[in-house]
Structures are given as C-alpha cells and as structure tokens.
Tab-separated table of C-alpha atoms and ligand atoms in Angstrom:
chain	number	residue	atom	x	y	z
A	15	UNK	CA	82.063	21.853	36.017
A	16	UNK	CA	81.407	18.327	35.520
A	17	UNK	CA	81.911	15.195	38.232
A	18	UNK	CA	82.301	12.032	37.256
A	19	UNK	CA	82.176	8.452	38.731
A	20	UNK	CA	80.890	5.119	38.248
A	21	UNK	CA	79.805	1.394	39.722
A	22	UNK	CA	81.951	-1.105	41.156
A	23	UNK	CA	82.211	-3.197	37.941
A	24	UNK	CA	82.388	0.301	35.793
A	25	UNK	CA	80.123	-0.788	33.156
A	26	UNK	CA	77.572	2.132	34.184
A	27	UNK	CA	79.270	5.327	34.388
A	28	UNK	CA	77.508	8.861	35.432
A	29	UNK	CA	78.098	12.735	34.964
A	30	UNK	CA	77.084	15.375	36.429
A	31	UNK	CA	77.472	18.829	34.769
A	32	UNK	CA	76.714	21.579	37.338
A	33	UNK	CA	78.279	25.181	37.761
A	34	UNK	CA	79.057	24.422	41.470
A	35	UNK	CA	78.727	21.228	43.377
A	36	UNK	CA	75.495	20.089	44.098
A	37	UNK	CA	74.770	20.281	48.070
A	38	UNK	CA	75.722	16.777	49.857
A	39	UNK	CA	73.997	16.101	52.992
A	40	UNK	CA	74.144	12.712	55.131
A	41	UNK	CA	70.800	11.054	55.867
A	42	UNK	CA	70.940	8.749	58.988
A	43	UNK	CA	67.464	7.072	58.608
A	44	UNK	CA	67.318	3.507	59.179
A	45	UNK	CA	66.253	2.973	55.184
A	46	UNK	CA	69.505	4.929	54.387
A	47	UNK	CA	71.195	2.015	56.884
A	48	UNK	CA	69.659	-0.480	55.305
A	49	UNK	CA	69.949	0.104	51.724
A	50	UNK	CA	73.779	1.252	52.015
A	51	UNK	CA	74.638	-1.311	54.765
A	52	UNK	CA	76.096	1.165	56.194
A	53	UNK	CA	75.960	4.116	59.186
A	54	UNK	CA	74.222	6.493	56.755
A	55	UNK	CA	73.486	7.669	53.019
A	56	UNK	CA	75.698	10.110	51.749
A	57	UNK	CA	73.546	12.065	49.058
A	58	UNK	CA	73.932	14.865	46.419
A	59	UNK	CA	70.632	17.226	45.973
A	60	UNK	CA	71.058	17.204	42.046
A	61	UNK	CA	68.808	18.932	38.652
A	62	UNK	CA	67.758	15.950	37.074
A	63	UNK	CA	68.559	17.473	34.330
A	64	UNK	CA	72.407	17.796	35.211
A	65	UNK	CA	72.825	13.816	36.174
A	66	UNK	CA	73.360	11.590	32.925
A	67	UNK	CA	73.880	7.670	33.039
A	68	UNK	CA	75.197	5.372	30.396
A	69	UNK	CA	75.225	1.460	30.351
A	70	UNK	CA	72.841	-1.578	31.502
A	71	UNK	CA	70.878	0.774	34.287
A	72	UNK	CA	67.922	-1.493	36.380
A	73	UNK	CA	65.173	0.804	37.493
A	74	UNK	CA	63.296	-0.518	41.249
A	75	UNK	CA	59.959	1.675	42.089
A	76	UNK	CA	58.252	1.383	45.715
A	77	UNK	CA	55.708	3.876	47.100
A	78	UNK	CA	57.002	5.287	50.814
A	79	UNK	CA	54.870	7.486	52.451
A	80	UNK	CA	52.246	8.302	49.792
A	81	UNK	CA	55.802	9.091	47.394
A	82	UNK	CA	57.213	7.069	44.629
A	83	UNK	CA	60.983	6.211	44.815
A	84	UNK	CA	62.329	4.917	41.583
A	85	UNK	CA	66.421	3.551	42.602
A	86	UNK	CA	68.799	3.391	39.404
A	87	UNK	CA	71.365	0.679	39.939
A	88	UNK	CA	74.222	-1.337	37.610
A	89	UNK	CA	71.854	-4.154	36.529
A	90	UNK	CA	75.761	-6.395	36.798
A	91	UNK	CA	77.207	-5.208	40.099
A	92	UNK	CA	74.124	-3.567	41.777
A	93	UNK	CA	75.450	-0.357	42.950
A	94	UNK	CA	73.051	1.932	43.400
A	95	UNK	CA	73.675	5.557	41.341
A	96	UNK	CA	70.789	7.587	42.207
A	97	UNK	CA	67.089	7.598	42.833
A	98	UNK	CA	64.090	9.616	41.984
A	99	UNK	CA	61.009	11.109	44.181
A	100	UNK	CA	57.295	12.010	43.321
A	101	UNK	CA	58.278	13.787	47.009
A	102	UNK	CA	60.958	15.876	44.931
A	103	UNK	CA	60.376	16.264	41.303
A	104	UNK	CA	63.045	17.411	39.345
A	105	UNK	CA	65.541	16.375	41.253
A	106	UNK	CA	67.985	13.572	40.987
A	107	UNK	CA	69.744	11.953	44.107
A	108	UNK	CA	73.018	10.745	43.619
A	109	UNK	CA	74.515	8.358	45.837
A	110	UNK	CA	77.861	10.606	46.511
A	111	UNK	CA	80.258	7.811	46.753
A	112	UNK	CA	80.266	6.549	42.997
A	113	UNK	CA	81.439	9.926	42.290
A	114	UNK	CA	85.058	10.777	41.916
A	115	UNK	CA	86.318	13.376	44.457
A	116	UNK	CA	83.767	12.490	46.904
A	117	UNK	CA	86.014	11.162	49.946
A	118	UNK	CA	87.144	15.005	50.140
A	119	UNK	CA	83.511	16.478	50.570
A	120	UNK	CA	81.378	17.277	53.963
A	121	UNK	CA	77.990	17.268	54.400
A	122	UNK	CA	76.232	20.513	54.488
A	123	UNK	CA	73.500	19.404	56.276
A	124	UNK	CA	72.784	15.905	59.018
A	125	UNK	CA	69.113	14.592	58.333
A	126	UNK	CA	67.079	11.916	60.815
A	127	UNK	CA	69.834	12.564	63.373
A	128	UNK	CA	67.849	10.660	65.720
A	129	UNK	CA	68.498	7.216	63.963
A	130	UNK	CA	72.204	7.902	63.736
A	131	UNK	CA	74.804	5.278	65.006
A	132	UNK	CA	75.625	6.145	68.412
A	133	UNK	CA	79.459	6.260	67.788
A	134	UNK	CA	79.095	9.482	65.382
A	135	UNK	CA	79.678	12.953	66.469
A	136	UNK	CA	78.228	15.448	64.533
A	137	UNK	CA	80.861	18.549	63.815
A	138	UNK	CA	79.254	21.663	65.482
A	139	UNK	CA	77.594	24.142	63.424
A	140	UNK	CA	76.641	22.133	61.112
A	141	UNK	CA	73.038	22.419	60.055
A	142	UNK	CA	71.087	18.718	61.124
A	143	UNK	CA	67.802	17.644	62.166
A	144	UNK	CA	66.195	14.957	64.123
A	145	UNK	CA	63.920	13.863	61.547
A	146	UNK	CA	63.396	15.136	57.896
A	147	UNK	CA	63.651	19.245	57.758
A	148	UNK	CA	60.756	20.885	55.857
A	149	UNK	CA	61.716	21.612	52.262
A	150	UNK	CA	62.416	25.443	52.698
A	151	UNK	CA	64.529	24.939	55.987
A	152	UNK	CA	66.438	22.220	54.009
A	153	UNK	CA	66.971	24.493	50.929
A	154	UNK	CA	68.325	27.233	53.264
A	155	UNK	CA	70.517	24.949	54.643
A	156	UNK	CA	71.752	23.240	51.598
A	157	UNK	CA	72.109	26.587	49.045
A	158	UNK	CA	72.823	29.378	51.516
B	2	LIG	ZN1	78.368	-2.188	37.791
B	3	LIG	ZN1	67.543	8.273	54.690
C-alpha cells in the first residue's frame, strides 16, 4: 500500500510504499515538545527505503547522545517530514501528521511517559515506557 501526505504549503510532498502500515508510536520527551510545540511527537518507525520525498527539502544535523539526527523539513513552510538516526540506521521517521489518514491511527506504543503532559491519560494496555524502551522490547511492541 502506499500513504501519502505533504507540508503545510504542499510544495514537498512524501510517499510511503509499505505492505502494512508502518508502527506509530507517541514519544512524550521534552525534545518531541519542543520541536512539535506540542504535547508529544507522533512518529512512524519506517524502511528508509519505503519513505520518498520530492521538492525543496532542507536537511538540519545535530549530534544527541553520541547519535546523529539529520531532520528533513520544507525549506518554504518548515514542516518537518522525517528525520534520520546514526542510533537507528535504516530507518526513516516520519512525522505521522503530514500523512494523509493519520488523524484515524493510535499509537502502538507511549515512549518517555514520564515527560508527558499531565492532562493525558494513557489508554490501558497499551504498551509505554517511562523513558526510551531498549530496541528489542520496542520492536516487540511495535511489530507483534
Ligand atoms: Zn512546505
Ligand atoms: Zn521524543
């Protein structure tokens, strides 16, 4: 199947060609706050492989924790599409919201509970940690 989307302005638009939907998972973390200005990130575990962009893309690389995070945003409107990891190579992150369809997905999984907004419940069951889950608890999460 393929998912769709694009920026604000719509002069960068994005695919995603996947046989199911990549895993979405909610990431309360105060950087997630901060760079979405809002209560949490709302991300898509994706190959990178899968995720295409076209149009005027503007790359922004920091190191956090020992990792390089390269962010892909419209260079015109700014909204961010995805980013990259050194911490997760191979995979692409897409910010879930540019995608169409999005507003009727849930989160599979609740990372850095610990930071979230104090007026969010969590529905129960659902898999969520208080911090960052090691990579094989997050993958059984996430793809089982
Ligand atoms: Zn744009
Ligand atoms: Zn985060």
């Amino acid at each position: 199947m393929e998912f769709t989307g694009q920026c604000r302005c719509g002069k960068v638009r994005i695919s995603l060609r996947a046989e199911v939907r990549p895993p979405l998972y909610a990431c309360h973390c105060l950087n997630c706050q901060q760079w979405s200005g809002s209560a949490f990130g709302l991300h898509l575990l994706c190959a990178a492989q899968a995720v295409e962009v076209s149009g005027p893309v503007r790359e922004y690389r920091y190191e956090h924790h020992g990792h390089v995070s390269t962010q892909y945003a419209c260079e015109v409107c700014f909204t961010r599409l995805f980013n990259e990891t050194t911490a997760a190579e191979g995979m692409r992150i897409v910010r879930a919201g540019v995608l169409e369809g999005a507003v009727q997905w849930t989160p599979q999984a609740h990372i850095w509970t610990k930071r979230r907004q104090s007026w969010i419940t969590l529905p129960a069951g659902v898999a969520q940690w208080p911090e960052s889950p090691t990579p094989e608890e997050f993958a059984t999460a996430l793809f089982e």
